[in-house]
Short mmCIF file of C-alpha atoms and ligand atoms in Angstrom, two decimals:
data_model
loop_
_atom_site.label_atom_id
_atom_site.label_comp_id
_atom_site.label_asym_id
_atom_site.label_seq_id
_atom_site.Cartn_x
_atom_site.Cartn_y
_atom_site.Cartn_z
CA MET I 1 10.12 -4.50 -22.54
CA ALA I 2 13.56 -2.96 -22.41
CA VAL I 3 15.77 -1.83 -19.39
CA SER I 4 16.19 1.96 -20.28
CA GLU I 5 19.66 3.24 -21.11
CA SER I 6 20.17 6.87 -20.33
CA TYR I 7 18.47 9.03 -23.22
CA SER I 8 20.75 11.39 -25.03
CA VAL I 9 19.33 14.86 -25.56
CA GLU I 10 19.35 14.09 -29.16
CA SER I 11 17.23 11.02 -28.90
CA ALA I 12 14.21 13.07 -28.36
CA LYS I 13 12.22 14.20 -31.42
CA SER I 14 10.64 17.60 -30.19
CA SER I 15 12.72 20.57 -28.93
CA LEU I 16 10.53 20.53 -25.84
CA ALA I 17 11.61 16.91 -25.11
CA GLN I 18 15.14 17.83 -25.75
CA ASP I 19 14.69 20.94 -23.24
CA LEU I 20 13.11 18.74 -20.61
CA LEU I 21 15.98 16.07 -20.99
CA LYS I 22 18.55 18.62 -20.68
CA LYS I 23 17.02 20.07 -17.56
CA ILE I 24 16.88 16.41 -16.16
CA LYS I 25 20.47 15.63 -16.75
CA GLN I 26 21.47 18.79 -14.97
CA SER I 27 19.10 18.17 -11.99
CA SER I 28 17.76 21.82 -12.86
CA ALA I 29 14.18 20.29 -13.54
CA ASN I 30 11.86 21.56 -10.99
CA VAL I 31 9.53 18.50 -9.62
CA GLY I 32 5.95 18.74 -8.25
CA VAL I 33 4.52 15.73 -6.33
CA ILE I 34 0.76 15.79 -5.74
CA GLY I 35 -0.34 13.64 -2.86
CA LEU I 36 2.17 13.49 0.10
CA GLY I 37 1.18 10.28 1.70
CA TYR I 38 2.90 6.94 1.60
CA VAL I 39 3.91 7.13 -1.80
CA GLY I 40 4.59 10.71 -2.47
CA LEU I 41 6.71 11.57 0.52
CA PRO I 42 9.30 8.85 -0.06
CA LEU I 43 9.35 10.05 -3.62
CA VAL I 44 10.08 13.76 -2.55
CA GLU I 45 13.17 12.36 -0.62
CA LEU I 46 14.45 10.49 -3.60
CA PHE I 47 14.27 13.66 -5.86
CA CYS I 48 15.72 15.66 -3.34
CA ARG I 49 18.70 13.47 -2.98
CA GLN I 50 19.37 13.79 -6.70
CA GLU I 51 19.47 17.55 -6.10
CA PHE I 52 16.06 18.37 -7.73
CA SER I 53 14.01 21.08 -6.07
CA VAL I 54 10.62 19.62 -5.07
CA VAL I 55 7.30 21.50 -4.42
CA GLY I 56 4.61 18.71 -2.91
CA PHE I 57 1.15 19.54 -3.11
CA ASP I 58 -1.67 18.17 -1.13
CA ILE I 59 -5.33 19.22 -0.12
CA ASP I 60 -4.74 18.23 3.61
CA ASP I 61 -3.81 21.27 5.06
CA ALA I 62 -2.55 19.54 8.31
CA LYS I 63 0.07 17.52 6.32
CA VAL I 64 1.16 20.66 4.44
CA ASP I 65 1.73 22.51 7.73
CA ARG I 66 3.50 19.44 9.39
CA LEU I 67 5.99 18.82 6.50
CA ASN I 68 6.86 22.68 6.33
CA ALA I 69 7.42 22.58 10.09
CA GLY I 70 9.85 19.79 9.24
CA GLU I 71 7.73 16.99 10.73
CA SER I 72 7.15 13.50 9.14
CA TYR I 73 3.98 11.48 9.62
CA ILE I 74 5.52 8.22 7.92
CA GLY I 75 7.29 6.08 10.45
CA HIS I 76 10.30 5.06 7.79
CA ILE I 77 10.98 8.78 6.92
CA PRO I 78 12.46 10.60 9.93
CA SER I 79 11.52 14.08 10.72
CA GLU I 80 15.06 15.18 10.48
CA THR I 81 15.15 14.34 6.80
CA VAL I 82 12.09 16.34 6.16
CA ALA I 83 13.51 19.27 8.47
CA GLY I 84 16.87 19.02 6.47
CA LEU I 85 15.10 19.24 3.12
CA VAL I 86 12.80 22.21 4.32
CA SER I 87 15.64 24.25 5.83
CA ASP I 88 17.92 23.66 2.57
CA HIS I 89 14.97 25.20 0.38
CA GLN I 90 15.06 21.93 -1.58
CA PHE I 91 11.27 20.94 -0.78
CA GLU I 92 8.18 22.92 0.20
CA ALA I 93 4.81 21.63 0.70
CA THR I 94 1.88 23.68 -0.31
CA ASN I 95 -1.97 23.62 -0.97
CA ASN I 96 -1.67 26.27 -3.34
CA PHE I 97 -1.98 24.34 -6.82
CA ASP I 98 -1.08 27.48 -8.89
CA ARG I 99 2.56 26.59 -8.06
CA LEU I 100 1.79 23.75 -10.59
CA LYS I 101 2.89 26.32 -13.07
CA GLU I 102 6.45 26.50 -11.40
CA VAL I 103 7.47 23.05 -12.16
CA ASP I 104 8.57 21.11 -14.92
CA ILE I 105 7.56 17.48 -13.96
CA ILE I 106 4.53 16.51 -12.15
CA VAL I 107 4.06 13.32 -10.49
CA CYS I 108 0.63 12.41 -9.01
CA CYS I 109 0.44 9.99 -6.08
CA VAL I 110 -3.02 10.40 -4.84
CA PRO I 111 -5.28 7.75 -3.45
CA THR I 112 -7.35 4.98 -5.52
CA PRO I 113 -9.74 3.61 -3.11
CA LEU I 114 -12.98 1.52 -3.78
CA THR I 115 -16.53 2.88 -3.47
CA ARG I 116 -18.99 1.57 -1.12
CA HIS I 117 -19.91 -0.81 -4.02
CA ARG I 118 -16.38 -1.99 -4.53
CA GLU I 119 -15.98 -0.01 -7.71
CA PRO I 120 -12.86 2.10 -8.63
CA ASP I 121 -13.05 5.55 -7.08
CA LEU I 122 -11.10 7.70 -9.38
CA THR I 123 -12.37 11.05 -7.62
CA ALA I 124 -8.72 12.14 -6.64
CA ILE I 125 -7.22 11.31 -10.00
CA ILE I 126 -9.84 13.17 -11.65
CA ALA I 127 -9.67 16.13 -9.17
CA THR I 128 -5.90 16.08 -9.68
CA ALA I 129 -6.13 15.97 -13.33
CA GLU I 130 -8.73 18.97 -13.09
CA ALA I 131 -6.32 20.86 -10.90
CA ILE I 132 -3.44 20.64 -13.49
CA LEU I 133 -5.45 21.54 -16.42
CA PRO I 134 -5.73 25.30 -15.95
CA ARG I 135 -2.05 25.38 -15.00
CA LEU I 136 -0.57 23.01 -17.59
CA GLN I 137 2.44 24.55 -19.22
CA PRO I 138 3.87 23.44 -22.92
CA GLY I 139 6.78 20.99 -22.27
CA GLN I 140 5.48 19.89 -18.89
CA LEU I 141 5.81 16.04 -18.04
CA VAL I 142 2.75 14.72 -16.33
CA ILE I 143 3.15 11.25 -14.61
CA LEU I 144 0.61 9.20 -12.72
CA GLU I 145 1.91 6.81 -10.23
CA SER I 146 -1.56 5.79 -8.47
CA SER I 147 -2.38 2.19 -8.94
CA THR I 148 -5.27 2.05 -11.20
CA PHE I 149 -6.85 -0.04 -13.97
CA PRO I 150 -5.58 -0.07 -17.65
CA GLY I 151 -6.55 2.92 -19.68
CA THR I 152 -6.84 5.52 -16.94
CA THR I 153 -3.92 7.69 -18.14
CA ASP I 154 -5.07 7.50 -21.58
CA GLU I 155 -8.78 7.56 -21.47
CA ILE I 156 -9.38 9.70 -18.14
CA VAL I 157 -6.35 11.88 -17.44
CA ARG I 158 -5.37 12.65 -21.06
CA PRO I 159 -8.88 13.90 -22.29
CA ILE I 160 -8.86 16.14 -19.35
CA LEU I 161 -5.46 17.67 -19.73
CA GLU I 162 -6.18 18.12 -23.38
CA GLN I 163 -9.17 20.50 -22.93
CA ASN I 164 -7.65 23.66 -23.13
CA GLY I 165 -5.84 22.66 -26.49
CA LEU I 166 -2.78 21.36 -25.47
CA GLU I 167 -2.12 18.04 -26.80
CA ALA I 168 -0.44 15.15 -25.17
CA GLY I 169 2.86 13.90 -26.91
CA ARG I 170 2.99 17.18 -28.79
CA ASP I 171 2.85 19.93 -26.21
CA PHE I 172 3.27 18.14 -22.96
CA PHE I 173 4.32 14.55 -22.02
CA LEU I 174 1.97 12.07 -20.32
CA ALA I 175 3.18 8.80 -18.64
CA TYR I 176 2.21 6.17 -16.18
CA SER I 177 4.61 4.58 -13.69
CA PRO I 178 3.49 2.26 -10.73
CA GLU I 179 4.60 2.67 -7.37
CA ARG I 180 6.25 -0.45 -5.80
CA GLU I 181 6.71 1.33 -2.56
CA ASP I 182 6.91 -1.91 0.12
CA PRO I 183 6.91 -0.18 3.51
CA GLY I 184 9.04 -1.96 6.06
CA ASN I 185 11.17 -3.86 3.55
CA LYS I 186 14.68 -3.20 4.51
CA THR I 187 16.15 -5.14 1.80
CA HIS I 188 14.64 -3.58 -1.43
CA THR I 189 14.15 0.32 -1.05
CA ALA I 190 12.29 2.61 -3.46
CA LYS I 191 15.80 3.35 -5.02
CA THR I 192 16.87 -0.10 -5.63
CA THR I 193 13.65 -1.57 -7.02
CA PRO I 194 13.46 -1.26 -10.75
CA LYS I 195 10.76 1.16 -11.72
CA VAL I 196 8.24 0.16 -14.76
CA VAL I 197 7.39 3.17 -17.09
CA GLY I 198 5.03 3.33 -19.80
CA ALA I 199 4.09 6.36 -21.83
CA ASP I 200 2.04 7.04 -25.04
CA GLY I 201 4.55 8.38 -27.54
CA ASP I 202 8.50 8.30 -27.91
CA ASP I 203 9.22 11.67 -26.60
CA ALA I 204 6.96 11.01 -23.35
CA LEU I 205 8.69 7.67 -22.92
CA ALA I 206 12.06 9.29 -23.14
CA VAL I 207 11.51 12.09 -20.74
CA ALA I 208 9.74 9.88 -18.15
CA SER I 209 12.61 7.05 -18.39
CA ALA I 210 15.00 9.71 -18.06
CA ILE I 211 13.77 11.15 -14.73
CA TYR I 212 13.43 7.71 -13.06
CA ASP I 213 16.94 6.80 -14.17
CA ARG I 214 18.09 9.74 -12.30
CA ILE I 215 16.66 8.66 -8.98
CA ILE I 216 16.03 4.75 -9.22
CA ASP I 217 18.64 2.22 -9.97
CA ALA I 218 16.81 0.60 -13.21
CA THR I 219 13.97 1.73 -15.19
CA VAL I 220 12.08 -0.99 -17.17
CA MET I 221 10.01 0.37 -20.17
CA VAL I 222 6.94 -0.82 -21.37
CA SER I 223 5.20 -0.36 -24.59
CA ASP I 224 2.33 2.20 -23.53
CA SER I 225 0.76 3.44 -20.27
CA ARG I 226 -2.18 0.98 -20.25
CA THR I 227 0.70 -1.96 -20.16
CA ALA I 228 2.29 -0.19 -17.28
CA GLU I 229 -0.86 0.02 -15.36
CA ALA I 230 -1.63 -3.59 -15.99
CA VAL I 231 2.03 -4.48 -14.67
CA LYS I 232 0.87 -3.06 -11.36
CA LEU I 233 -2.39 -4.64 -11.19
CA THR I 234 -0.98 -8.16 -12.33
CA GLU I 235 1.66 -7.84 -9.31
CA ASN I 236 -0.85 -7.32 -6.96
CA ILE I 237 -3.27 -9.87 -8.13
CA PHE I 238 -0.59 -12.22 -7.93
CA ARG I 239 -0.13 -11.62 -4.46
CA SER I 240 -3.86 -11.80 -3.70
CA VAL I 241 -4.37 -15.00 -5.52
CA ASN I 242 -1.36 -16.68 -3.70
CA ILE I 243 -2.19 -15.39 -0.40
CA ALA I 244 -5.99 -16.81 -0.97
CA LEU I 245 -4.63 -20.34 -1.99
CA VAL I 246 -2.54 -20.56 1.20
CA ASN I 247 -5.33 -19.29 3.35
CA GLU I 248 -7.56 -21.91 1.77
CA LEU I 249 -4.82 -24.69 2.23
CA LYS I 250 -4.69 -23.58 6.01
CA ILE I 251 -8.32 -24.38 6.40
CA ILE I 252 -8.15 -27.74 4.61
CA TYR I 253 -4.92 -28.78 6.29
CA ASP I 254 -6.14 -27.86 9.76
CA ARG I 255 -9.08 -30.18 9.25
CA MET I 256 -6.67 -32.81 8.33
CA GLY I 257 -4.56 -32.05 11.21
CA ILE I 258 -1.59 -30.94 9.27
CA ASP I 259 0.36 -27.53 9.87
CA VAL I 260 0.12 -25.43 6.71
CA TRP I 261 3.31 -23.63 7.93
CA GLU I 262 5.44 -26.47 8.19
CA VAL I 263 4.02 -27.63 4.71
CA ILE I 264 4.89 -24.35 3.41
CA ASP I 265 8.35 -24.18 4.91
CA ALA I 266 9.17 -27.53 3.51
CA ALA I 267 7.71 -26.76 0.20
CA ALA I 268 9.90 -23.67 -0.03
CA SER I 269 13.18 -25.97 0.09
CA LYS I 270 12.38 -26.56 -3.51
CA PRO I 271 14.82 -24.35 -5.23
CA PHE I 272 12.56 -23.86 -8.34
CA GLY I 273 8.89 -23.47 -9.23
CA PHE I 274 7.69 -22.85 -5.82
CA MET I 275 7.44 -19.38 -4.01
CA PRO I 276 6.51 -19.34 -0.48
CA PHE I 277 3.11 -17.12 0.63
CA TYR I 278 1.94 -17.16 4.12
CA PRO I 279 -1.48 -17.27 5.55
CA GLY I 280 -3.11 -14.73 7.73
CA PRO I 281 -6.26 -13.16 9.40
CA GLY I 282 -7.27 -11.73 5.90
CA LEU I 283 -5.76 -9.06 3.73
CA GLY I 284 -5.04 -5.43 4.59
CA GLY I 285 -3.19 -2.57 3.12
CA HIS I 286 -4.15 0.14 0.57
CA CYS I 287 -3.29 -2.27 -2.37
CA ILE I 288 -3.82 -6.08 -2.27
CA PRO I 289 -7.52 -5.92 -1.00
CA ILE I 290 -8.31 -3.11 -3.40
CA ASP I 291 -6.34 -3.24 -6.79
CA PRO I 292 -7.81 -6.46 -8.00
CA PHE I 293 -10.96 -5.17 -8.19
CA TYR I 294 -9.80 -2.30 -10.45
CA LEU I 295 -9.48 -4.85 -13.00
CA THR I 296 -12.55 -6.93 -12.56
CA TRP I 297 -14.37 -3.83 -13.06
CA LYS I 298 -12.52 -2.69 -16.19
CA ALA I 299 -12.94 -6.41 -17.38
CA ARG I 300 -16.78 -6.05 -17.41
CA GLU I 301 -16.34 -3.33 -20.22
CA PHE I 302 -14.70 -6.05 -22.31
CA ASP I 303 -17.34 -8.79 -21.27
CA VAL I 304 -14.78 -11.08 -20.04
CA PRO I 305 -15.30 -13.16 -16.64
CA THR I 306 -12.80 -12.45 -13.84
CA ARG I 307 -13.80 -15.39 -11.57
CA PHE I 308 -10.28 -16.44 -10.37
CA ILE I 309 -9.64 -12.82 -9.27
CA GLU I 310 -12.98 -12.61 -7.49
CA LEU I 311 -12.78 -15.94 -5.78
CA ALA I 312 -9.41 -15.08 -4.11
CA GLY I 313 -10.88 -12.01 -3.09
CA GLU I 314 -13.86 -13.75 -1.57
CA ILE I 315 -11.47 -16.13 0.32
CA ASN I 316 -9.39 -13.69 1.77
CA THR I 317 -12.45 -11.49 2.76
CA HIS I 318 -13.80 -14.52 4.56
CA MET I 319 -10.63 -15.21 6.53
CA PRO I 320 -11.71 -13.20 9.61
CA ASN I 321 -14.76 -15.32 9.99
CA TYR I 322 -12.70 -18.53 10.05
CA VAL I 323 -10.27 -16.83 12.74
CA LEU I 324 -13.42 -15.98 14.80
CA LYS I 325 -14.91 -19.58 14.62
CA LYS I 326 -11.55 -20.83 15.83
CA LEU I 327 -11.33 -18.50 18.83
CA ALA I 328 -14.93 -19.40 19.78
CA GLU I 329 -14.12 -23.06 19.54
CA ALA I 330 -11.06 -22.80 21.59
CA LEU I 331 -12.61 -20.67 24.38
CA ASN I 332 -15.44 -23.19 24.42
CA ASP I 333 -13.28 -26.37 24.37
CA ASN I 334 -10.72 -25.24 26.84
CA PHE I 335 -12.39 -22.96 29.11
CA SER I 336 -16.05 -23.39 28.86
CA ARG I 337 -16.47 -19.75 27.96
CA SER I 338 -18.45 -17.97 25.29
CA VAL I 339 -17.10 -15.16 23.10
CA LYS I 340 -19.89 -13.00 24.86
CA GLY I 341 -18.43 -11.69 28.11
CA SER I 342 -14.89 -12.74 27.32
CA ARG I 343 -12.07 -10.29 27.48
CA ILE I 344 -9.78 -10.56 24.29
CA LEU I 345 -6.75 -8.65 23.38
CA ILE I 346 -5.77 -8.19 19.65
CA LEU I 347 -2.14 -8.17 19.31
CA GLY I 348 -1.23 -6.06 16.18
CA ILE I 349 -3.79 -4.07 14.34
CA ALA I 350 -1.39 -2.83 11.49
CA TYR I 351 -2.21 -4.49 8.33
CA LYS I 352 1.40 -6.12 8.24
CA LYS I 353 4.50 -6.45 10.26
CA ASP I 354 6.52 -3.50 11.48
CA VAL I 355 4.52 -0.78 9.74
CA ASP I 356 2.22 2.07 11.15
CA ASP I 357 -0.35 1.60 8.43
CA MET I 358 -3.69 0.14 9.42
CA ARG I 359 -5.50 0.74 6.30
CA GLU I 360 -7.96 -2.18 5.32
CA SER I 361 -6.57 -3.99 8.29
CA PRO I 362 -8.46 -7.09 9.02
CA SER I 363 -7.65 -6.48 12.70
CA LEU I 364 -10.34 -3.70 12.58
CA VAL I 365 -12.86 -6.24 11.38
CA LEU I 366 -11.99 -8.58 13.95
CA ILE I 367 -12.45 -6.10 16.68
CA GLU I 368 -15.76 -4.95 15.42
CA ARG I 369 -17.19 -8.59 14.92
CA LEU I 370 -15.90 -9.54 18.52
CA GLU I 371 -17.52 -6.43 19.87
CA GLU I 372 -20.80 -7.12 18.07
CA ALA I 373 -20.73 -10.76 19.56
CA GLY I 374 -20.57 -9.37 23.04
CA ALA I 375 -16.54 -9.50 23.72
CA LEU I 376 -14.65 -6.70 25.59
CA VAL I 377 -11.88 -5.99 23.27
CA ASP I 378 -8.66 -4.12 23.72
CA PHE I 379 -5.53 -3.96 21.37
CA HIS I 380 -1.87 -3.61 21.70
CA ASP I 381 0.15 -2.36 18.69
CA PRO I 382 3.85 -0.79 19.30
CA PHE I 383 3.49 1.11 15.79
CA ILE I 384 -0.23 2.49 16.38
CA PRO I 385 -0.70 4.17 19.66
CA LEU I 386 -4.16 5.38 18.46
CA VAL I 387 -6.49 4.24 15.97
CA PRO I 388 -6.83 6.90 13.53
CA HIS I 389 -9.91 7.85 11.23
CA THR I 390 -10.68 5.52 8.62
CA ARG I 391 -13.63 5.61 6.13
CA GLU I 392 -14.95 2.07 7.01
CA HIS I 393 -14.29 1.60 10.78
CA ASP I 394 -14.51 5.16 12.21
CA ALA I 395 -16.48 4.02 15.16
CA LEU I 396 -13.08 2.71 16.37
CA SER I 397 -10.92 6.18 15.86
CA GLY I 398 -9.42 7.25 19.00
CA ARG I 399 -9.01 4.02 20.63
CA ALA I 400 -5.77 3.68 22.29
CA SER I 401 -2.94 0.81 22.51
CA VAL I 402 -2.78 -0.92 26.02
CA ASP I 403 0.47 -1.78 27.47
CA LEU I 404 1.65 -5.10 27.96
CA SER I 405 2.42 -6.64 31.37
CA PRO I 406 2.29 -10.11 32.95
CA GLU I 407 -0.66 -9.27 35.19
CA MET I 408 -2.85 -7.57 32.36
CA LEU I 409 -2.10 -10.63 29.98
CA GLU I 410 -3.44 -12.74 32.81
CA SER I 411 -6.62 -10.88 32.96
CA TYR I 412 -7.46 -11.45 29.36
CA ASP I 413 -9.55 -14.72 28.41
CA ALA I 414 -7.45 -14.87 24.89
CA VAL I 415 -4.86 -12.97 23.09
CA LEU I 416 -5.64 -13.03 19.23
CA LEU I 417 -2.29 -12.48 17.46
CA SER I 418 -3.35 -10.79 14.31
CA THR I 419 0.08 -8.97 13.17
CA ASP I 420 3.49 -10.27 14.04
CA HIS I 421 5.33 -7.06 14.84
CA THR I 422 9.01 -7.69 15.76
CA PRO I 423 9.12 -5.49 19.09
CA VAL I 424 6.57 -7.59 20.87
CA ASP I 425 7.81 -10.08 23.49
CA TYR I 426 6.16 -13.29 22.42
CA LYS I 427 7.73 -15.24 25.22
CA MET I 428 6.08 -13.08 27.87
CA ILE I 429 2.71 -13.33 26.15
CA SER I 430 2.79 -17.15 26.06
CA MET I 431 3.96 -17.40 29.71
CA ASN I 432 1.05 -15.31 30.93
CA ALA I 433 -1.99 -15.30 28.42
CA PRO I 434 -4.27 -18.35 29.13
CA LEU I 435 -5.15 -18.80 25.43
CA ILE I 436 -3.47 -17.50 22.14
CA ILE I 437 -5.03 -17.61 18.72
CA ASP I 438 -2.11 -17.39 16.54
CA THR I 439 -2.68 -16.40 12.82
CA ARG I 440 0.67 -15.79 12.23
CA ASN I 441 2.57 -18.85 13.48
CA LYS I 442 4.54 -16.41 15.81
CA ALA I 443 3.52 -17.33 19.43
CA TYR I 444 6.37 -18.61 21.55
CA ARG I 445 5.96 -22.31 22.00
CA GLY I 446 8.58 -23.26 24.56
CA PRO I 447 8.25 -25.68 27.30
CA ASP I 448 7.82 -22.77 29.79
CA ALA I 449 4.67 -21.49 27.91
CA LYS I 450 1.48 -21.57 30.03
CA ALA I 451 -0.95 -20.57 27.36
CA VAL I 452 -2.98 -22.93 25.17
CA ILE I 453 -2.11 -22.13 21.65
CA VAL I 454 -4.37 -22.56 18.74
CA LYS I 455 -3.27 -21.86 15.17
CA ALA I 456 -5.93 -19.93 13.11
N1 LIG C 1 0.94 2.87 0.33
C1 LIG C 1 1.63 1.82 -0.39
O1 LIG C 1 2.49 1.13 -0.04
C2 LIG C 1 1.29 1.92 -2.07
C3 LIG C 1 2.14 1.17 -2.83
C4 LIG C 1 1.95 1.12 -4.08
C5 LIG C 1 1.03 1.77 -4.65
N2 LIG C 1 0.16 2.79 -3.93
C6 LIG C 1 -0.64 3.64 -4.74
O2 LIG C 1 -0.16 4.87 -4.70
C7 LIG C 1 -1.34 5.77 -4.62
C8 LIG C 1 -1.45 6.59 -3.15
O3 LIG C 1 -1.31 5.72 -2.23
P1 LIG C 1 -0.71 6.29 -0.83
O4 LIG C 1 -0.58 5.08 0.09
O5 LIG C 1 0.39 7.21 -0.97
O6 LIG C 1 -2.04 7.13 -0.22
P2 LIG C 1 -2.13 8.11 1.13
O7 LIG C 1 -3.65 8.18 1.55
O8 LIG C 1 -1.01 7.91 2.10
O9 LIG C 1 -1.64 9.59 0.35
C9 LIG C 1 -2.46 9.98 -0.62
C10 LIG C 1 -2.28 11.72 -0.45
O10 LIG C 1 -3.02 12.32 -1.47
C11 LIG C 1 -3.57 13.37 -0.85
N3 LIG C 1 -4.78 13.80 -1.74
C12 LIG C 1 -5.92 12.96 -1.74
N4 LIG C 1 -6.60 13.76 -2.69
C13 LIG C 1 -5.79 14.67 -3.26
C14 LIG C 1 -6.07 15.68 -4.22
N5 LIG C 1 -7.13 15.76 -5.09
N6 LIG C 1 -4.97 16.48 -4.61
C15 LIG C 1 -4.09 16.43 -3.79
N7 LIG C 1 -3.75 15.71 -2.96
C16 LIG C 1 -4.61 14.57 -2.73
C17 LIG C 1 -3.99 13.03 0.57
O11 LIG C 1 -4.47 13.96 1.50
C18 LIG C 1 -2.89 12.06 1.12
O12 LIG C 1 -1.96 12.90 1.67
C19 LIG C 1 -2.64 4.67 -4.38
O13 LIG C 1 -3.15 4.89 -5.91
C20 LIG C 1 -2.04 3.50 -4.03
O14 LIG C 1 -2.79 2.38 -4.50
C21 LIG C 1 0.43 2.85 -2.61
#
């Protein structure tokens, strides 16, 4: 591993790499970003800020039209930013993949979900590579940013791109650089978070590091693309395993009458050797519930067990059941009510605090399970006015967030605090709702709180 120092043009062996390094230094390299979602769009902004011209590619015509009309669909990228880039002719979105021929650098940020059988779904990566193939130009740099298992860039993308005779490392350059975007994080932005880069070959590493050096504060080079792919999965498995651990501790300590949040906060006073992770109602987001299974799938090829990673997934997936059990017990013990027929308000359906992304959110599982059990369920989320289309929970799409008021809070049998957004008035909720099931340790517990509060 090495933190990259800016490459001199002479450091590249081939003239194609030297030409590209020159263009990168002068900001005259044209950049194409494929996949204009939560990862691709912030990246467009970073490139544009350093005076690069960017063409954004997406198969979603509605997104292309909205961006070209100067409209953002991502909470933390203001529409004014997009409008400014479009009117300055620095950025243009398109669904015309022939325009890939115009760019010097192609960065791929397409989705990598799981199939119904929880196996890696590389459809978008393969489609992207196949879209690049007939347009691939000598000297172009192709970088994959999607989270995926070690070997994807080298074993899947590279053979597709080489089908027409151009060779990676000689005629074009291929690299992998994982995205570390953390939506909602105000301390560490995409620019200040170091970027890991791996490539198969010195020239590919030189050009890939050089372009990230221009837009990000520090670039960390690793030996090859598969190491860089493993870095991303390791980071997310680390989170999944540690979250599973505190989720399990929550259940154990609850039975012992010990508050897990108090334990974690006190343990975090240790200045070394402990890092706090917090329990919740389950795991959500595009990364942590999915990425670990990219590694377990690949590990099967090598006949190595991945019990630890799978166990973490199992514990985290089970958490909504635990929360529902606590809710049913609390209704029964305090109000002699059953879940069936109860009116439940889910507070927060985004997968985490202060973001407008609800992919894989455990709140959706909670809504479905409660409705299956006969409850009448509403939700409130200041960041998500309407449930969008999702692959797994499409029956919920179009549902609208309800407004909060003292009267309506009184009308529910329970509030299930699933995601702890900052703008929510937790005091008002505790002063009016009869029961709060608190999965985030966020409920207001002052002397004037009326609600029975149960941590879950
Ligand atoms: N969202 C995050 O916070 C985050 C963080 C780190 C890594 N990642 C990884 O980055 C990748 C992208 O994630 P995202 O959150 O930006 O996804 P996203 O769903 O927000 O965006 C993906 C975009 O790609 C487009 N797309 C799909 N197939 C395409 C194709 N064949 N050609 C062109 N465009 C296509 C979609 O229309 C969409 O606009 C994934 O691998 C994800 O795991 C995401």
